[in-house]
JSON list of C-alpha atoms in Angstrom, two decimals:
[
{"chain": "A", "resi": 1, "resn": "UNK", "atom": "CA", "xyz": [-141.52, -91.66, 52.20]},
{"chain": "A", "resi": 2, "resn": "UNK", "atom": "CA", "xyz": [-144.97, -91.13, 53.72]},
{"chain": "A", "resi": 3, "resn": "UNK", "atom": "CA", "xyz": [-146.97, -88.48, 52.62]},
{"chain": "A", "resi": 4, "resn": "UNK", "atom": "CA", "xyz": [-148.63, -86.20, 55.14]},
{"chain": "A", "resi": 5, "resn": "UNK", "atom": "CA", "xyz": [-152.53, -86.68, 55.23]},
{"chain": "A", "resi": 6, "resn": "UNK", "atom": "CA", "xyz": [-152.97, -83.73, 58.00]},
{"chain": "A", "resi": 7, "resn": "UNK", "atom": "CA", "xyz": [-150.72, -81.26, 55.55]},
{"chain": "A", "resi": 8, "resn": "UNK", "atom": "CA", "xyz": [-152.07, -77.97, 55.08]},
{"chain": "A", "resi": 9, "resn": "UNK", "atom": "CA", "xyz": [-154.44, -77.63, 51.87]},
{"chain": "A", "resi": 10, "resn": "UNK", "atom": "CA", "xyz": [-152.04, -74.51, 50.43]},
{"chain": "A", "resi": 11, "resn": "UNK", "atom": "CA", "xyz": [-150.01, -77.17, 49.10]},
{"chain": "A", "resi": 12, "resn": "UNK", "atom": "CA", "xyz": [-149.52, -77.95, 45.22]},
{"chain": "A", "resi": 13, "resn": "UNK", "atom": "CA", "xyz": [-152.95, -79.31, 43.74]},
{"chain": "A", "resi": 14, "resn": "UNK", "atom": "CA", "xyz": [-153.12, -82.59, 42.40]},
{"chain": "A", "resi": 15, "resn": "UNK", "atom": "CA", "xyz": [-154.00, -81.23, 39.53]},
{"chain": "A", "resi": 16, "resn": "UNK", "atom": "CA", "xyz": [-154.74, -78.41, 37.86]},
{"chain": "A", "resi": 17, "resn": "UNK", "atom": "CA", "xyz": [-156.87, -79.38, 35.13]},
{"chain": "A", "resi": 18, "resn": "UNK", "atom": "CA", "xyz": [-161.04, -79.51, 34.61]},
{"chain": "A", "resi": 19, "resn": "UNK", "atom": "CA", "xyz": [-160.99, -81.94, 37.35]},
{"chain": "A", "resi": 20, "resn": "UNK", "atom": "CA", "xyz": [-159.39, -80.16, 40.19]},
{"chain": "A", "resi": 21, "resn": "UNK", "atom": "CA", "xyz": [-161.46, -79.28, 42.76]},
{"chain": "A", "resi": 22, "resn": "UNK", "atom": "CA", "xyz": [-160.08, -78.42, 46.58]},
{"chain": "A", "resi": 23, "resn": "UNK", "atom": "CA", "xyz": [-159.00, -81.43, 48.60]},
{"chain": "A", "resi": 24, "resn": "UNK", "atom": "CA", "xyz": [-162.02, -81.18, 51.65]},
{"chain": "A", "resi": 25, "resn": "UNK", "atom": "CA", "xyz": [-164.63, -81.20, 49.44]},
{"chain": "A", "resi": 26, "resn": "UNK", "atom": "CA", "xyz": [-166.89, -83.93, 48.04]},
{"chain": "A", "resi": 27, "resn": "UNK", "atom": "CA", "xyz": [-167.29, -85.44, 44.68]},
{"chain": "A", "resi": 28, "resn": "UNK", "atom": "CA", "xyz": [-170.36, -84.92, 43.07]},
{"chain": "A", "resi": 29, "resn": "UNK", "atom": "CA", "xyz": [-173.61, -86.27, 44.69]},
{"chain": "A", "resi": 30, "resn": "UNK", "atom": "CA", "xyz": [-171.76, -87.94, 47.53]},
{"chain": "A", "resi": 31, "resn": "UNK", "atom": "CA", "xyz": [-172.47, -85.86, 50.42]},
{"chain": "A", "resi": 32, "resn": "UNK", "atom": "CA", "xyz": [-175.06, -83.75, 52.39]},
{"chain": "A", "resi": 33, "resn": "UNK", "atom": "CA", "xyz": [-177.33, -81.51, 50.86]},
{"chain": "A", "resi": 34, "resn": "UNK", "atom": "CA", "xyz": [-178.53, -80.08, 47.28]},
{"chain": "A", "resi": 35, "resn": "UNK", "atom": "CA", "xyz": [-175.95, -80.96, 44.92]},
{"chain": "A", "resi": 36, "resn": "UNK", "atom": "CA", "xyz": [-173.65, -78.37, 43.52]},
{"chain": "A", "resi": 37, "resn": "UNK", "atom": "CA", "xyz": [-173.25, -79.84, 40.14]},
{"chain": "A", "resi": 38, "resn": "UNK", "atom": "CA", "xyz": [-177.08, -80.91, 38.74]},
{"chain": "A", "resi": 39, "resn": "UNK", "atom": "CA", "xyz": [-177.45, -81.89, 35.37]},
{"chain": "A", "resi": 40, "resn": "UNK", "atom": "CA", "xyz": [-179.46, -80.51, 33.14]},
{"chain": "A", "resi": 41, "resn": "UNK", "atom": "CA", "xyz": [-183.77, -81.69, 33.96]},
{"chain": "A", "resi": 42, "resn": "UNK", "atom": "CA", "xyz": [-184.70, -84.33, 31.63]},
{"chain": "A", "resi": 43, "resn": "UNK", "atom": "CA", "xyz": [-187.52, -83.38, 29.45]},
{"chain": "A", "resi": 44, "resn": "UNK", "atom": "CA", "xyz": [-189.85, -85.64, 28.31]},
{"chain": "A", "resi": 45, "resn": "UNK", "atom": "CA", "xyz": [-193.37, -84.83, 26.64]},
{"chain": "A", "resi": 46, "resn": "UNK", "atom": "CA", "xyz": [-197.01, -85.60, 28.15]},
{"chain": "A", "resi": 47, "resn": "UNK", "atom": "CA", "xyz": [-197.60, -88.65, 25.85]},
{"chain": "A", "resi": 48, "resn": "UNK", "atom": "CA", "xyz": [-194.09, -90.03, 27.87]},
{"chain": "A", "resi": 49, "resn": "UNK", "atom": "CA", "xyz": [-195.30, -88.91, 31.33]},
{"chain": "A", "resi": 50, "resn": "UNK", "atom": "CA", "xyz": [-198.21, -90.29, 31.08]},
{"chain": "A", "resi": 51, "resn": "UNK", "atom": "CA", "xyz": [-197.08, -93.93, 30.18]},
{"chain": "A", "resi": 52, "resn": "UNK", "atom": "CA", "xyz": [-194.72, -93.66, 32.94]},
{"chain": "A", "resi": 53, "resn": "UNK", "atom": "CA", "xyz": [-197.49, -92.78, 35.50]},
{"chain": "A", "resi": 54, "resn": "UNK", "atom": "CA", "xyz": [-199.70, -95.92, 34.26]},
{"chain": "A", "resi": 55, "resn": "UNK", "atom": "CA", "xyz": [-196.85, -97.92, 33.97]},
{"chain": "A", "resi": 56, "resn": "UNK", "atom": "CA", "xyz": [-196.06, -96.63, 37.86]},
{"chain": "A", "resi": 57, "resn": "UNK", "atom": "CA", "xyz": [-199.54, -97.29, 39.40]},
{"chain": "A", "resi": 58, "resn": "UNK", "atom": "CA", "xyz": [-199.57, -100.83, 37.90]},
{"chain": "A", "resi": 59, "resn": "UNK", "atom": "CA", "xyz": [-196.34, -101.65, 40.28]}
]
């Protein structure tokens, strides 16, 4: 039996778990705009930034 791709989203979730999300939505970073699920900023100290830079402008 074929399943319905144009059925109504009030169906039965997939699941119901941490992972569900609603069925017209995107996953993570995959579509337009800011991202609704960021991770934490990485934080790094000025001795680290500053090889990075240096290491950067040498490129």
């Amino acid at each position: 039996m074929e399943r319905d791709t144009n059925a109504p989203s009030s169906e039965k979730p997939d699941s119901t778990g941490p992972n569900s999300r609603p069925r017209d939505t995107t996953i993570a970073q995959t579509g337009e705009g800011i991202p609704d699920d960021s991770g934490r900023p990485v934080e790094i100290d000025d001795k680290e930034a500053q090889r990075i830079e240096e290491k950067i402008r040498t490129l």
